[in-house]
């Protein structure tokens, strides 16, 4: 028997946003790159809805870039400290 998911529900019919629910739910430890559930809305005005989705995707992309650069910064500092330690040691 095949189950068809409803928009408000995750795969298999369970609610979204819980641990073990939809992939990408904000359940990981702090600092993980995740996203919330896809927003539901009224498609009566497609242009307004697409504009809203565009703004959401743009904000998520900027958040991803910030996450990447922040994560990269401490790794670069740690690598420099290790290189300095190997030169001095």
mmCIF file of C-alpha atoms in Angstrom:
data_model
loop_
_atom_site.group_PDB
_atom_site.id
_atom_site.type_symbol
_atom_site.label_atom_id
_atom_site.label_comp_id
_atom_site.label_asym_id
_atom_site.label_seq_id
_atom_site.Cartn_x
_atom_site.Cartn_y
_atom_site.Cartn_z
ATOM 1 C CA UNK A 1 0.000 0.000 0.000
ATOM 2 C CA UNK A 2 1.416 3.394 -1.010
ATOM 3 C CA UNK A 3 0.883 6.398 1.239
ATOM 4 C CA UNK A 4 0.498 9.849 -0.218
ATOM 5 C CA UNK A 5 1.846 12.611 2.001
ATOM 6 C CA UNK A 6 -0.258 15.655 2.718
ATOM 7 C CA UNK A 7 1.418 19.101 2.456
ATOM 8 C CA UNK A 8 1.244 19.579 6.248
ATOM 9 C CA UNK A 9 2.693 16.156 6.930
ATOM 10 C CA UNK A 10 6.061 14.567 6.399
ATOM 11 C CA UNK A 11 6.680 11.421 4.376
ATOM 12 C CA UNK A 12 4.663 8.560 5.785
ATOM 13 C CA UNK A 13 2.007 10.849 7.239
ATOM 14 C CA UNK A 14 3.846 12.007 10.404
ATOM 15 C CA UNK A 15 3.858 15.667 11.411
ATOM 16 C CA UNK A 16 6.776 17.799 10.283
ATOM 17 C CA UNK A 17 9.336 19.515 12.495
ATOM 18 C CA UNK A 18 9.831 16.759 15.072
ATOM 19 C CA UNK A 19 12.901 14.642 15.680
ATOM 20 C CA UNK A 20 12.675 11.727 13.304
ATOM 21 C CA UNK A 21 10.300 13.710 11.108
ATOM 22 C CA UNK A 22 11.110 15.446 7.878
ATOM 23 C CA UNK A 23 14.751 15.744 6.880
ATOM 24 C CA UNK A 24 15.983 19.284 7.380
ATOM 25 C CA UNK A 25 13.931 19.961 10.484
ATOM 26 C CA UNK A 26 15.744 22.114 13.036
ATOM 27 C CA UNK A 27 16.614 19.271 15.386
ATOM 28 C CA UNK A 28 20.412 19.133 15.051
ATOM 29 C CA UNK A 29 22.939 20.513 17.480
ATOM 30 C CA UNK A 30 23.655 24.209 17.358
ATOM 31 C CA UNK A 31 25.791 25.145 14.390
ATOM 32 C CA UNK A 32 24.480 22.505 12.006
ATOM 33 C CA UNK A 33 23.310 23.713 8.629
ATOM 34 C CA UNK A 34 19.589 22.923 8.524
ATOM 35 C CA UNK A 35 16.385 24.417 7.243
ATOM 36 C CA UNK A 36 12.841 24.552 8.517
ATOM 37 C CA UNK A 37 9.854 22.975 6.832
ATOM 38 C CA UNK A 38 8.701 24.332 3.486
ATOM 39 C CA UNK A 39 6.227 27.181 4.059
ATOM 40 C CA UNK A 40 2.655 26.599 2.989
ATOM 41 C CA UNK A 41 0.674 29.423 1.544
ATOM 42 C CA UNK A 42 -2.077 30.580 -0.737
ATOM 43 C CA UNK A 43 -1.330 30.273 -4.445
ATOM 44 C CA UNK A 44 -4.303 32.515 -5.322
ATOM 45 C CA UNK A 45 -1.751 35.224 -6.178
ATOM 46 C CA UNK A 46 1.134 33.309 -7.819
ATOM 47 C CA UNK A 47 3.322 36.394 -8.354
ATOM 48 C CA UNK A 48 3.173 37.384 -4.687
ATOM 49 C CA UNK A 49 3.787 33.782 -3.581
ATOM 50 C CA UNK A 50 6.801 33.413 -5.897
ATOM 51 C CA UNK A 51 8.199 36.709 -4.597
ATOM 52 C CA UNK A 52 7.807 35.447 -1.018
ATOM 53 C CA UNK A 53 9.521 32.147 -1.879
ATOM 54 C CA UNK A 54 12.336 34.015 -3.650
ATOM 55 C CA UNK A 55 12.951 36.149 -0.550
ATOM 56 C CA UNK A 56 12.979 33.036 1.655
ATOM 57 C CA UNK A 57 15.450 31.213 -0.603
ATOM 58 C CA UNK A 58 17.675 34.291 -0.794
ATOM 59 C CA UNK A 59 17.686 34.623 3.016
ATOM 60 C CA UNK A 60 18.540 30.914 3.408
ATOM 61 C CA UNK A 61 21.366 31.277 0.865
ATOM 62 C CA UNK A 62 22.826 34.241 2.758
ATOM 63 C CA UNK A 63 22.546 32.298 6.025
ATOM 64 C CA UNK A 64 24.360 29.369 4.389
ATOM 65 C CA UNK A 65 27.198 31.613 3.208
ATOM 66 C CA UNK A 66 27.495 33.109 6.703
ATOM 67 C CA UNK A 67 27.564 29.600 8.239
ATOM 68 C CA UNK A 68 30.257 28.478 5.800
ATOM 69 C CA UNK A 69 32.479 31.506 6.359
ATOM 70 C CA UNK A 70 32.081 31.356 10.160
ATOM 71 C CA UNK A 71 32.887 27.639 10.207
ATOM 72 C CA UNK A 72 35.846 28.203 7.902
ATOM 73 C CA UNK A 73 37.291 30.991 10.075
ATOM 74 C CA UNK A 74 37.963 28.862 13.171
ATOM 75 C CA UNK A 75 39.365 26.016 11.061
ATOM 76 C CA UNK A 76 41.779 28.413 9.373
ATOM 77 C CA UNK A 77 42.906 29.768 12.756
ATOM 78 C CA UNK A 78 43.416 26.251 14.123
ATOM 79 C CA UNK A 79 45.437 25.263 11.044
ATOM 80 C CA UNK A 80 47.676 28.311 11.440
ATOM 81 C CA UNK A 81 48.238 27.497 15.116
ATOM 82 C CA UNK A 82 49.197 23.915 14.233
ATOM 83 C CA UNK A 83 51.618 25.110 11.552
ATOM 84 C CA UNK A 84 53.175 27.587 13.977
ATOM 85 C CA UNK A 85 53.484 24.840 16.582
ATOM 86 C CA UNK A 86 55.199 22.525 14.116
ATOM 87 C CA UNK A 87 57.651 25.265 13.079
ATOM 88 C CA UNK A 88 58.488 26.120 16.695
ATOM 89 C CA UNK A 89 58.529 22.499 17.873
#
